[in-house]
Each structure stands twice: as structure tokens, then as C-alpha cells.
Amino acid sequence: MTQSPEATRFVLVAGTTETARREGISAAGADADLLSTTPAADAELLTYGRPVRTETVPVSPSGCPTPALVTRAVRELLDLELTVVDGGLAEPTAAPTVSVGAGVGRDIGEQDPVPTAYGAFEAARQFGRKLPTNELWLAETIPGGTTTALGVFRALGEEAMVSSSLPENPIERKEQAVREGLEASSMEPGDAAGEPKRAVRRMGDPVLATLAGLTTGAVETDTAVTLAGGTQQLAVGALVRHTGYEGRLGLATTSYVADDPTVDLRASATDLDLDLTVTDPGFDASDHVAMERFVAGEAKEGVGMGGALTMADRAGIPMADVRERFAAVYDDLLGEHAADTTPNAGGASR
């Protein structure tokens, strides 16, 4: 019996890269050993609405909660179909996952940081071709992912800059990491132009490889794809363009990324011919503690937050309702016990 396709499916790719352990490149928690838990926890939060096996809600040292709580709030409002793909998880998750053979990413400064990139890309491509859906929204969670995204841009010869989950974007630290990666791989900027799998193997992370494969497979079967996220998803768009695909590809992000003065997101999206949608959740209209750090410039994006907000807006759900549900999710998970919650990596777009 042929399975009827779901109208819309939200896919979260969760993985890790040792690049996240570099000092000062992300809004990770005080204990670097907790970084690898964040993607597993984000997957559980989206799936179940609370941590299960991971036993923690990712929160930055300053108190900014993972954007997964925003995406979860929208999922509760829209009842989204969710699939989680293991894009190189270092820690196990209680969320059901699809495996594409992606291993944990090594530091970008190593010669071969993503040895599973080719296999993961192709396995994800086949999965993307066969997913029963008419419309696919692809999200990510990977600490350190903006630095590896910058590496991919440079390997492809693209001049785009990446955002940061920190209020102040540590651009020099990220560029230094990329210079080390290019040197270790004996590459010059642009050496992997037209070779997306090589670019992500030498300068990226396993989540980027998986997302690029999923996107490539989906568009081959005329599935509408929207990349739900910020500059990491912009890098996915660049990888897909370097496969030779010239068709429609969407990018849905938050106003926090679009308004980041260190990143000209609109120009970069235009250069890659991506249909950009920017949604403002209006967190500045609330004095709830869950939203204060976003307004201060932290997190900005991650775990498909921008895409989820776009889907809510498209469905006619007022942002006030999204804020109310986000606050309720936060209060339920953290609320009075926030002070007792172990600080962890806050958000995935970092």
C-alpha cells in the first residue's frame, strides 16, 4: 500500500563537532564537557517536550534557553510532523532517530575533520528522495556550527560571513580556525568550488553534510525545501548550489540573524538565489525572562527557530500566541527550578 505523503514535515539534524571546544567561539556553557549533550537534548525537547535521557535543558551561563523551546512551542501550536536525523551525535538521545552513518566531527583544524561526509551525504540524499512529504523544512542543532559553516564558505570560494549566538560575534577567532583548517587540508579559498562533498569533508561538520544530502535528494523529487535557520543553513544552500542545482530553495530565519550587523544575510541569500523569509517573534514586547537574552542578542537562531516562526506566521498564528506558549514551555521546564538547572550550551546556531 502506497503511503500518502504528509503535507509538511519538519526534520531536525542533530550532531557534534570538536570545533565547539575552541575557546570563545560560541555561547556554550561553562563546562565544555556538556557541549556534546546539547544536540541530544534538543532532539528530546522537540520530540517529547522535555529532556528524557539527557536530563537537562540547554541553557547558557547568562540564562538564555535553547531555541529548541521556541520551536517546541510552535510544534505544540501546529502539531508538526517531526523526524530527527542523527547527523553525528556524540551522546545518545531518547528521541527516535534516522541514521545516515554520520560520525562525530573532528576539529576544523585537522586535515580530515569529517571523514564520513561522503557517505553521510549520499545516505541522506537517498533518504531525502524517499521521504513521504510534499514540503520539507530542515533544521539543525550543532554547537560550533557557525565556525564550520564559515570553513565551508571559504572552501567553496564564497565570501559570506556567519553570525554567532554570542552578542559580540567572535569573527577573528572563527577566521583563525578556518585559516588553520585550510592549511591543515593544504587548501586555498575556493579550491573546493563545485565540489561540495570535498568542501564539507575538509572544512565542515557532519550536520552540514547530512543537510546538504537531504536537500539534494528532496529537490531531485520536486519536494519543496526550506532551510530553517541562519547562516549555517546559508552554508547548506551554498553546498547545494555547488552541486549544480539552480531551482527554488528557501531560507527562513529570525530577525535576530537578519539584523546582525556583522552579517549581510540578505545580500548573501541573494547571491545564492535563496528565497529569504525573516520573522520577528516580537520578544521585545515581553518582559519574560525566557525572552530577555534573545533581545540582548544571544542565541538568535537554532533548532529551526526561524523556520518554526515562519510556519506559525503562515498558519495565521499571532506571534503573541507563540510568545505565550514559549513562556509556558519555559516555565514548565525551568521556572522555579532555573537556578538548579545545570548550565549547558544555550542554543544550536553557534
Short mmCIF file of C-alpha atoms in Angstrom, two decimals:
data_model
loop_
_atom_site.label_atom_id
_atom_site.label_comp_id
_atom_site.label_asym_id
_atom_site.label_seq_id
_atom_site.Cartn_x
_atom_site.Cartn_y
_atom_site.Cartn_z
CA MET A 1 0.00 0.00 0.00
CA THR A 2 1.41 3.37 -1.01
CA GLN A 3 1.88 5.77 1.89
CA SER A 4 0.15 9.09 1.43
CA PRO A 5 2.62 11.94 1.79
CA GLU A 6 2.26 14.31 4.72
CA ALA A 7 1.70 17.87 3.58
CA THR A 8 4.63 19.21 5.63
CA ARG A 9 7.47 17.58 7.56
CA PHE A 10 9.96 19.20 9.91
CA VAL A 11 13.35 17.45 10.06
CA LEU A 12 15.95 18.16 12.72
CA VAL A 13 19.53 17.08 12.03
CA ALA A 14 21.45 16.79 15.30
CA GLY A 15 25.21 16.32 15.55
CA THR A 16 28.50 17.45 17.02
CA THR A 17 31.91 18.81 16.06
CA GLU A 18 35.01 19.05 18.24
CA THR A 19 35.38 22.58 16.85
CA ALA A 20 32.89 23.63 19.55
CA ARG A 21 35.56 23.07 22.18
CA ARG A 22 37.59 26.02 20.91
CA GLU A 23 37.56 28.81 23.42
CA GLY A 24 35.36 31.84 22.81
CA ILE A 25 33.58 30.88 19.58
CA SER A 26 30.14 30.04 20.99
CA ALA A 27 27.70 30.73 23.80
CA ALA A 28 28.42 27.32 25.27
CA GLY A 29 28.18 26.57 28.97
CA ALA A 30 30.95 26.83 31.50
CA ASP A 31 31.71 23.11 31.28
CA ALA A 32 32.89 22.19 27.78
CA ASP A 33 32.16 18.52 28.52
CA LEU A 34 28.43 19.33 28.38
CA LEU A 35 28.60 20.60 24.80
CA SER A 36 28.05 17.19 23.29
CA THR A 37 24.81 16.77 25.24
CA THR A 38 23.07 19.78 23.70
CA PRO A 39 22.04 18.25 20.33
CA ALA A 40 20.72 15.12 22.04
CA ALA A 41 18.74 17.26 24.49
CA ASP A 42 17.37 19.48 21.72
CA ALA A 43 16.11 16.39 19.89
CA GLU A 44 14.32 15.21 23.04
CA LEU A 45 12.81 18.63 23.68
CA LEU A 46 11.32 18.75 20.18
CA THR A 47 10.13 15.15 20.36
CA TYR A 48 8.76 14.90 23.89
CA GLY A 49 8.62 18.48 25.16
CA ARG A 50 11.14 17.74 27.90
CA PRO A 51 14.53 16.08 28.42
CA VAL A 52 14.40 12.32 28.90
CA ARG A 53 17.74 10.56 28.70
CA THR A 54 19.82 13.73 28.75
CA GLU A 55 18.16 15.03 31.95
CA THR A 56 18.98 18.67 31.16
CA VAL A 57 17.59 21.67 29.31
CA PRO A 58 20.37 23.51 27.43
CA VAL A 59 20.75 26.98 28.94
CA SER A 60 23.67 29.38 28.52
CA PRO A 61 25.56 30.72 31.57
CA SER A 62 23.69 34.03 31.21
CA GLY A 63 20.33 32.23 31.25
CA CYS A 64 19.40 32.11 27.56
CA PRO A 65 17.43 28.93 26.87
CA THR A 66 17.98 26.81 23.79
CA PRO A 67 15.92 27.93 20.78
CA ALA A 68 14.51 24.40 20.84
CA LEU A 69 11.95 25.68 23.35
CA VAL A 70 10.64 28.18 20.79
CA THR A 71 10.42 25.51 18.10
CA ARG A 72 8.73 23.15 20.55
CA ALA A 73 6.19 25.85 21.37
CA VAL A 74 5.34 26.22 17.69
CA ARG A 75 5.17 22.47 17.26
CA GLU A 76 2.57 22.31 20.01
CA LEU A 77 0.55 25.03 18.29
CA LEU A 78 0.76 23.44 14.83
CA ASP A 79 1.18 19.72 15.61
CA LEU A 80 4.09 19.45 13.18
CA GLU A 81 5.26 16.11 11.83
CA LEU A 82 8.82 15.65 13.13
CA THR A 83 11.74 13.47 12.07
CA VAL A 84 15.13 13.55 13.82
CA VAL A 85 18.23 12.53 11.86
CA ASP A 86 21.45 11.55 13.62
CA GLY A 87 24.00 13.83 11.98
CA GLY A 88 26.93 12.77 14.14
CA LEU A 89 25.65 12.68 17.73
CA ALA A 90 28.34 12.22 20.37
CA GLU A 91 25.84 11.38 23.11
CA PRO A 92 22.77 9.13 22.86
CA THR A 93 19.31 10.63 22.71
CA ALA A 94 15.96 9.18 23.72
CA ALA A 95 14.40 10.69 20.59
CA PRO A 96 13.83 8.21 17.74
CA THR A 97 16.41 8.95 15.07
CA VAL A 98 17.24 8.05 11.49
CA SER A 99 20.87 7.12 10.90
CA VAL A 100 22.80 8.14 7.77
CA GLY A 101 26.18 6.94 9.01
CA ALA A 102 27.46 10.35 10.10
CA GLY A 103 30.25 10.22 12.68
CA VAL A 104 31.19 12.89 15.20
CA GLY A 105 33.01 15.77 13.54
CA ARG A 106 36.63 16.44 14.45
CA ASP A 107 38.15 19.88 14.97
CA ILE A 108 38.20 22.02 11.84
CA GLY A 109 41.96 22.45 12.29
CA GLU A 110 42.55 18.78 11.50
CA GLN A 111 43.28 17.56 7.98
CA ASP A 112 40.15 15.43 7.69
CA PRO A 113 37.54 16.72 10.16
CA VAL A 114 34.54 14.96 8.59
CA PRO A 115 35.72 11.58 7.24
CA THR A 116 32.10 10.35 7.00
CA ALA A 117 30.98 13.31 4.87
CA TYR A 118 30.72 11.49 1.53
CA GLY A 119 28.82 8.52 2.91
CA ALA A 120 26.51 10.65 5.06
CA PHE A 121 25.76 12.96 2.13
CA GLU A 122 24.78 10.08 -0.14
CA ALA A 123 22.75 8.21 2.51
CA ALA A 124 20.93 11.43 3.40
CA ARG A 125 20.35 12.09 -0.28
CA GLN A 126 18.61 8.74 -0.69
CA PHE A 127 16.55 9.39 2.44
CA GLY A 128 15.59 12.83 1.15
CA ARG A 129 14.44 11.31 -2.13
CA LYS A 130 12.15 8.83 -0.38
CA LEU A 131 10.66 10.91 2.42
CA PRO A 132 6.86 10.91 2.04
CA THR A 133 6.18 14.63 2.13
CA ASN A 134 5.26 17.48 -0.16
CA GLU A 135 7.13 20.15 1.77
CA LEU A 136 10.29 19.74 3.83
CA TRP A 137 11.64 22.10 6.50
CA LEU A 138 15.19 21.30 7.54
CA ALA A 139 16.66 22.38 10.89
CA GLU A 140 19.95 21.82 12.72
CA THR A 141 21.49 21.64 16.17
CA ILE A 142 25.28 21.54 16.49
CA PRO A 143 27.45 23.60 18.84
CA GLY A 144 30.30 25.28 16.98
CA GLY A 145 28.37 25.07 13.73
CA THR A 146 28.83 28.67 12.60
CA THR A 147 32.62 28.23 12.58
CA THR A 148 32.45 25.13 10.41
CA ALA A 149 29.91 26.87 8.19
CA LEU A 150 32.48 29.63 7.66
CA GLY A 151 35.01 26.97 6.73
CA VAL A 152 32.65 25.60 4.10
CA PHE A 153 32.04 29.06 2.66
CA ARG A 154 35.76 29.66 2.24
CA ALA A 155 36.43 26.20 0.80
CA LEU A 156 33.72 26.86 -1.81
CA GLY A 157 35.09 30.33 -2.54
CA GLU A 158 32.06 32.12 -1.09
CA GLU A 159 32.57 35.42 0.76
CA ALA A 160 29.58 35.15 3.12
CA MET A 161 30.10 35.76 6.85
CA VAL A 162 28.48 33.80 9.68
CA SER A 163 26.52 35.00 12.68
CA SER A 164 27.02 33.99 16.31
CA SER A 165 24.97 33.02 19.33
CA LEU A 166 27.13 35.46 21.31
CA PRO A 167 26.07 39.11 21.49
CA GLU A 168 29.51 40.01 20.10
CA ASN A 169 30.43 37.91 17.08
CA PRO A 170 33.99 36.49 17.58
CA ILE A 171 34.79 36.77 13.89
CA GLU A 172 38.58 36.79 14.27
CA ARG A 173 38.55 33.56 16.31
CA LYS A 174 36.41 31.89 13.68
CA GLU A 175 38.56 33.13 10.81
CA GLN A 176 41.67 31.91 12.60
CA ALA A 177 40.12 28.46 12.95
CA VAL A 178 39.31 28.47 9.24
CA ARG A 179 42.86 29.52 8.32
CA GLU A 180 44.18 26.62 10.39
CA GLY A 181 41.77 24.26 8.67
CA LEU A 182 42.73 25.38 5.18
CA GLU A 183 46.41 24.99 6.00
CA ALA A 184 45.90 21.53 7.53
CA SER A 185 44.00 20.42 4.43
CA SER A 186 46.52 22.02 2.04
CA MET A 187 43.75 24.12 0.53
CA GLU A 188 43.33 27.69 -0.63
CA PRO A 189 39.99 29.51 -0.51
CA GLY A 190 37.88 28.34 -3.44
CA ASP A 191 39.78 25.09 -4.01
CA ALA A 192 36.58 23.09 -3.44
CA ALA A 193 34.33 25.22 -5.66
CA GLY A 194 31.92 22.85 -7.40
CA GLU A 195 32.95 20.05 -5.04
CA PRO A 196 30.53 20.36 -2.11
CA LYS A 197 31.30 16.98 -0.55
CA ARG A 198 35.01 17.76 -0.53
CA ALA A 199 34.33 21.19 0.97
CA VAL A 200 32.32 19.78 3.86
CA ARG A 201 34.70 16.88 4.46
CA ARG A 202 37.76 19.12 4.73
CA MET A 203 36.25 22.25 6.32
CA GLY A 204 32.80 21.48 7.67
CA ASP A 205 30.87 19.26 10.04
CA PRO A 206 28.66 16.15 9.73
CA VAL A 207 25.42 18.09 10.16
CA LEU A 208 26.22 20.21 7.10
CA ALA A 209 26.99 17.07 5.09
CA THR A 210 23.71 15.49 6.15
CA LEU A 211 21.61 18.58 5.49
CA ALA A 212 23.15 19.11 2.07
CA GLY A 213 22.44 15.49 1.17
CA LEU A 214 18.84 15.66 2.42
CA THR A 215 18.22 18.84 0.44
CA THR A 216 19.78 17.47 -2.73
CA GLY A 217 17.70 14.30 -2.59
CA ALA A 218 14.47 16.12 -1.81
CA VAL A 219 14.75 18.62 -4.66
CA GLU A 220 15.51 15.77 -7.06
CA THR A 221 11.95 14.57 -6.46
CA ASP A 222 10.48 18.07 -6.66
CA THR A 223 9.86 18.33 -2.92
CA ALA A 224 9.73 21.96 -1.78
CA VAL A 225 12.59 22.59 0.66
CA THR A 226 13.01 25.41 3.16
CA LEU A 227 16.24 25.63 5.15
CA ALA A 228 15.09 26.60 8.64
CA GLY A 229 17.85 28.57 10.27
CA GLY A 230 20.51 31.23 9.90
CA THR A 231 24.00 31.32 8.45
CA GLN A 232 24.61 27.60 8.98
CA GLN A 233 21.66 26.93 6.70
CA LEU A 234 23.01 29.57 4.33
CA ALA A 235 26.09 27.34 4.08
CA VAL A 236 23.83 24.39 3.27
CA GLY A 237 22.34 26.49 0.49
CA ALA A 238 25.84 27.18 -0.83
CA LEU A 239 26.69 23.47 -0.77
CA VAL A 240 23.53 22.62 -2.70
CA ARG A 241 24.16 25.36 -5.25
CA HIS A 242 27.65 23.94 -5.77
CA THR A 243 26.08 20.60 -6.75
CA GLY A 244 24.70 22.45 -9.76
CA TYR A 245 21.10 22.74 -8.56
CA GLU A 246 19.56 26.02 -9.73
CA GLY A 247 15.92 25.57 -8.70
CA ARG A 248 13.89 27.11 -5.91
CA LEU A 249 15.33 26.88 -2.40
CA GLY A 250 14.01 28.72 0.67
CA LEU A 251 15.75 30.09 3.75
CA ALA A 252 13.67 31.03 6.79
CA THR A 253 15.33 32.75 9.73
CA THR A 254 14.75 35.13 12.61
CA SER A 255 15.04 38.90 12.65
CA TYR A 256 17.90 38.49 15.11
CA VAL A 257 20.10 36.91 12.45
CA ALA A 258 18.86 39.15 9.65
CA ASP A 259 19.60 42.25 11.73
CA ASP A 260 23.05 41.09 12.88
CA PRO A 261 25.36 43.98 11.82
CA THR A 262 28.29 41.59 11.31
CA VAL A 263 26.39 39.63 8.67
CA ASP A 264 24.73 40.86 5.47
CA LEU A 265 22.34 37.93 5.33
CA ARG A 266 20.05 39.45 2.73
CA ALA A 267 22.90 40.07 0.30
CA SER A 268 24.31 36.58 0.83
CA ALA A 269 20.89 34.99 0.30
CA THR A 270 20.53 36.99 -2.91
CA ASP A 271 23.98 35.88 -4.10
CA LEU A 272 22.95 32.25 -3.63
CA ASP A 273 19.46 32.83 -5.07
CA LEU A 274 17.70 31.74 -1.89
CA ASP A 275 14.15 32.86 -1.16
CA LEU A 276 14.63 34.53 2.21
CA THR A 277 11.87 34.87 4.80
CA VAL A 278 12.55 36.77 8.03
CA THR A 279 10.20 36.54 11.01
CA ASP A 280 10.32 38.71 14.13
CA PRO A 281 8.91 36.90 17.19
CA GLY A 282 8.48 40.23 18.99
CA PHE A 283 10.27 39.10 22.13
CA ASP A 284 10.91 42.76 22.98
CA ALA A 285 7.17 43.07 23.67
CA SER A 286 7.54 40.74 26.64
CA ASP A 287 9.38 41.08 29.94
CA HIS A 288 9.51 37.31 30.46
CA VAL A 289 12.96 36.05 31.44
CA ALA A 290 12.92 33.46 28.65
CA MET A 291 12.99 36.20 26.03
CA GLU A 292 15.33 38.75 27.60
CA ARG A 293 18.57 37.16 26.39
CA PHE A 294 17.29 36.84 22.82
CA VAL A 295 16.52 40.55 22.81
CA ALA A 296 20.05 41.17 24.15
CA GLY A 297 21.49 39.47 21.07
CA GLU A 298 22.15 35.98 22.39
CA ALA A 299 21.29 32.73 20.58
CA LYS A 300 19.48 34.46 17.66
CA GLU A 301 18.60 31.19 15.91
CA GLY A 302 18.95 27.41 16.03
CA VAL A 303 16.93 24.18 16.13
CA GLY A 304 14.79 25.53 13.29
CA MET A 305 13.52 28.50 15.31
CA GLY A 306 13.27 30.84 12.32
CA GLY A 307 11.53 28.24 10.22
CA ALA A 308 9.09 27.39 13.01
CA LEU A 309 8.21 31.07 13.43
CA THR A 310 7.67 31.35 9.67
CA MET A 311 5.37 28.32 9.71
CA ALA A 312 3.36 29.79 12.59
CA ASP A 313 3.03 33.11 10.80
CA ARG A 314 1.99 31.38 7.59
CA ALA A 315 -0.67 29.48 9.53
CA GLY A 316 -2.08 32.73 10.87
CA ILE A 317 -0.95 32.20 14.44
CA PRO A 318 -0.20 35.56 16.11
CA MET A 319 3.31 35.97 17.49
CA ALA A 320 1.66 36.86 20.81
CA ASP A 321 0.36 33.27 20.96
CA VAL A 322 3.83 31.94 20.15
CA ARG A 323 5.34 34.05 22.92
CA GLU A 324 2.70 32.86 25.38
CA ARG A 325 3.32 29.21 24.57
CA PHE A 326 7.11 29.68 24.65
CA ALA A 327 6.84 31.24 28.12
CA ALA A 328 4.66 28.35 29.27
CA VAL A 329 7.14 25.76 27.96
CA TYR A 330 9.99 27.60 29.67
CA ASP A 331 8.13 27.88 32.97
CA ASP A 332 7.21 24.22 32.88
CA LEU A 333 10.79 23.07 32.25
CA LEU A 334 12.80 25.67 34.13
CA GLY A 335 10.58 28.10 36.01
CA GLU A 336 11.22 27.96 39.75
CA HIS A 337 13.98 25.40 39.25
CA ALA A 338 16.05 27.50 36.84
CA ALA A 339 18.68 28.16 39.48
CA ASP A 340 19.11 24.42 39.99
CA THR A 341 19.46 23.64 36.29
CA THR A 342 23.00 22.77 35.21
CA PRO A 343 24.23 25.38 32.71
CA ASN A 344 24.75 23.90 29.29
CA ALA A 345 25.23 25.07 25.76
CA GLY A 346 22.48 27.58 25.00
CA GLY A 347 21.13 27.12 21.52
CA ALA A 348 22.38 25.49 18.37
CA SER A 349 23.30 28.28 15.98
CA ARG A 350 26.78 28.94 17.26
#
